[in-house]
XYZ file of C-alpha atoms in Angstrom:
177
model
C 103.111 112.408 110.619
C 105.327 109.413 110.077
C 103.014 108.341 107.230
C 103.694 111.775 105.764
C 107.054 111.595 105.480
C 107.154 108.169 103.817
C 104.540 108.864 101.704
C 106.356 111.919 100.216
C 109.830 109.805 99.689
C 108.085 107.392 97.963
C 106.140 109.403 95.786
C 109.519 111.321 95.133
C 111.280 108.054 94.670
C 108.505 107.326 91.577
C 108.996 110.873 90.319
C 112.446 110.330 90.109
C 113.792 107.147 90.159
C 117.369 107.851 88.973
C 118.111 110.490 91.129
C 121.451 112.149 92.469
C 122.546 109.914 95.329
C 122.042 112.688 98.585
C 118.440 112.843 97.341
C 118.292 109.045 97.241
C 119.638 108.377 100.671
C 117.545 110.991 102.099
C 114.259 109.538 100.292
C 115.321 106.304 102.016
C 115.771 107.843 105.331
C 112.510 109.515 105.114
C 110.908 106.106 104.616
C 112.609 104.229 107.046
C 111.899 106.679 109.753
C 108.059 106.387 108.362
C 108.006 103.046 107.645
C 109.244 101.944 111.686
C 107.378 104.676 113.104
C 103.865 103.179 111.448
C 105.009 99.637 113.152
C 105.467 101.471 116.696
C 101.951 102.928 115.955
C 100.677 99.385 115.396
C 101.409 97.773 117.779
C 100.989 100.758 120.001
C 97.579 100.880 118.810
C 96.762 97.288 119.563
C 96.265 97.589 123.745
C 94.324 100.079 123.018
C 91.888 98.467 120.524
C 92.014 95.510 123.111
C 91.194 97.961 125.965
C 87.669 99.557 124.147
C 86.704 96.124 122.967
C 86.830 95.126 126.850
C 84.766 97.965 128.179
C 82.314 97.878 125.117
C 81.601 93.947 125.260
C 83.111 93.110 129.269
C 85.017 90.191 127.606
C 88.525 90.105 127.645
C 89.925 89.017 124.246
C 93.503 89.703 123.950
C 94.448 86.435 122.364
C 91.773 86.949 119.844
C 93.086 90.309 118.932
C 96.741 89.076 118.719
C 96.116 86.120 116.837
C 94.063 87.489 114.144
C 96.495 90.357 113.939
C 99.337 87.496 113.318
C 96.643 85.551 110.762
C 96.244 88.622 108.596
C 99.532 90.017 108.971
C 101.120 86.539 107.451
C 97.952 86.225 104.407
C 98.666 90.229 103.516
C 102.720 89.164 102.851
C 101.787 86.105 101.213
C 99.257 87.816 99.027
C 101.735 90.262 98.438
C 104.466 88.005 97.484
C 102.435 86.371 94.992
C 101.258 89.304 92.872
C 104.534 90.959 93.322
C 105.739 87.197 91.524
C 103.013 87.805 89.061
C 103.388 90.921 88.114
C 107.101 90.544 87.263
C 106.913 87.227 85.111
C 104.129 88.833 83.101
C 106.267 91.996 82.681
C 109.137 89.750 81.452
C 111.548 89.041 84.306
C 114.266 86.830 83.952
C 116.199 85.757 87.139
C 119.681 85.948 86.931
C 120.208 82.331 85.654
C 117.779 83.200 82.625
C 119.395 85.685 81.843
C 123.030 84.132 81.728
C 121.325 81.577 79.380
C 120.125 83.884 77.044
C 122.991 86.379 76.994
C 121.473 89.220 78.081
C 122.386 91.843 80.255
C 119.768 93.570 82.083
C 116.106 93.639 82.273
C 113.840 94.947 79.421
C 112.143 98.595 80.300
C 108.249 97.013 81.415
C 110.060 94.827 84.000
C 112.007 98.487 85.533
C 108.213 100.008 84.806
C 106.459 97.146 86.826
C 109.416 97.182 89.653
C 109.403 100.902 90.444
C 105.669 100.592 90.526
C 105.852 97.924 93.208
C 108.015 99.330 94.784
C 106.940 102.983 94.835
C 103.389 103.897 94.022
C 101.573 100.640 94.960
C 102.898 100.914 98.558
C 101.843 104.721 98.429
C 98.658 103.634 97.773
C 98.318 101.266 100.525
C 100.271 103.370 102.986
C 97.627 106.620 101.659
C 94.540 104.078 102.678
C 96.572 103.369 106.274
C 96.634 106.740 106.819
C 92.696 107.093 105.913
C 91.756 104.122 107.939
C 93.835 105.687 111.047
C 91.971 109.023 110.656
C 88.612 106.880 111.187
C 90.267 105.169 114.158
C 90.585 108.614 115.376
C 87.431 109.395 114.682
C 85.938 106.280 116.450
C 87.707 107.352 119.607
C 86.623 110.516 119.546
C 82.882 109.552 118.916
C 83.510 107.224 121.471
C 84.676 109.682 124.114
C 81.755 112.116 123.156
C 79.169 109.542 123.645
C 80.836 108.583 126.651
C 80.568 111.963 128.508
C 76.650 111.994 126.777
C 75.906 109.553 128.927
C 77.617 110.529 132.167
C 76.144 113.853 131.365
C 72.365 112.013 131.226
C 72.783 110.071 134.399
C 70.342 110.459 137.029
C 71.732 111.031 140.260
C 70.105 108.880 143.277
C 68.244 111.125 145.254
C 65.993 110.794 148.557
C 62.875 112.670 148.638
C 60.462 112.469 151.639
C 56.730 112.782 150.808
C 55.004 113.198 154.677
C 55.564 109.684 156.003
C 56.710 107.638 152.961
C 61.041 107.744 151.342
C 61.414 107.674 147.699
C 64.387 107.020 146.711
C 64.961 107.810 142.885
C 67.474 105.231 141.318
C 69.751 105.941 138.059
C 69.017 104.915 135.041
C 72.368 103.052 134.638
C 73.034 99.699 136.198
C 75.795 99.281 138.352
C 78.730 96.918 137.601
């Protein structure tokens, strides 16, 4: 739901950029309340994505988990940083010290163009493939959980049966832990 409500702001914020300022502080609003809810979700998520890998494979492998979650975390921003660099020298930016030297005011219309894309659409994007990826989470879980109560479901349970002089005893098909 939080994803929603960021994903509409920013898709309103590339609509329309230069909008009256209520609608402008309300678009922000409605992505910071998306934006921090979707970190509380993350790291929400992460005990419990810790917690299936530990009953699936019987290893415990928190630091794993945290660490890689750190490693990608820290490439994503600095891939991010450099394309968001890229993008804006090949549109034309000139810092503010460029700009002095040169005498002019402002940026030229491709470098606004290339900004409110980065800033707007390209996260709406990525926060639109989030939201996908979470629904398959979901889904995962949900398999999971079916497949779980398949198999309780399927278990035999131990039974005696006496034939004249001889016990039987029938054992389940799962192995105890």
């Amino acid at each position: 739901v939080s994803s929603l409500f960021a994903s509409v702001a920013l898709l309103v914020l590339f609509l329309f950029p230069q909008s009256a300022n209520g609608v402008y502080f309300l678009n922000v609003f409605c992505l910071s309340f998306g934006s921090s809810a979707s970190n509380l979700v993350t790291f929400a998520l992460m005990p419990d994505v810790v917690a299936m890998n530990e009953e699936v494979s019987g290893l415990r492998r928190e630091g794993l988990f945290y660490s890689f979650f750190a490693l990608t975390s820290k490439v994503a921003q600095g891939f991010a940083s450099l394309f968001a660099t890229y993008a804006l020298s090949y549109s034309g930016y000139l810092n503010p010290t460029e700009q002095q030297e040169q005498g002019v005011t402002g940026q030229e219309p491709q470098v606004v163009t290339v900004l409110n894309f980065l800033v707007t659409l390209f996260p709406l994007v990525l926060r639109i493939l989030g939201i996908l990826t979470a629904l398959g989470y979901w889904w995962s879980v949900k398999r999971l959980n079916i497949s779980r109560t398949e198999v309780i479901a399927s278990e035999k349970i131990p039974i005696l049966q006496t034939d004249s002089a001889n016990v039987i005893a029938a054992t389940s098909s799962v192995p105890a832990m």
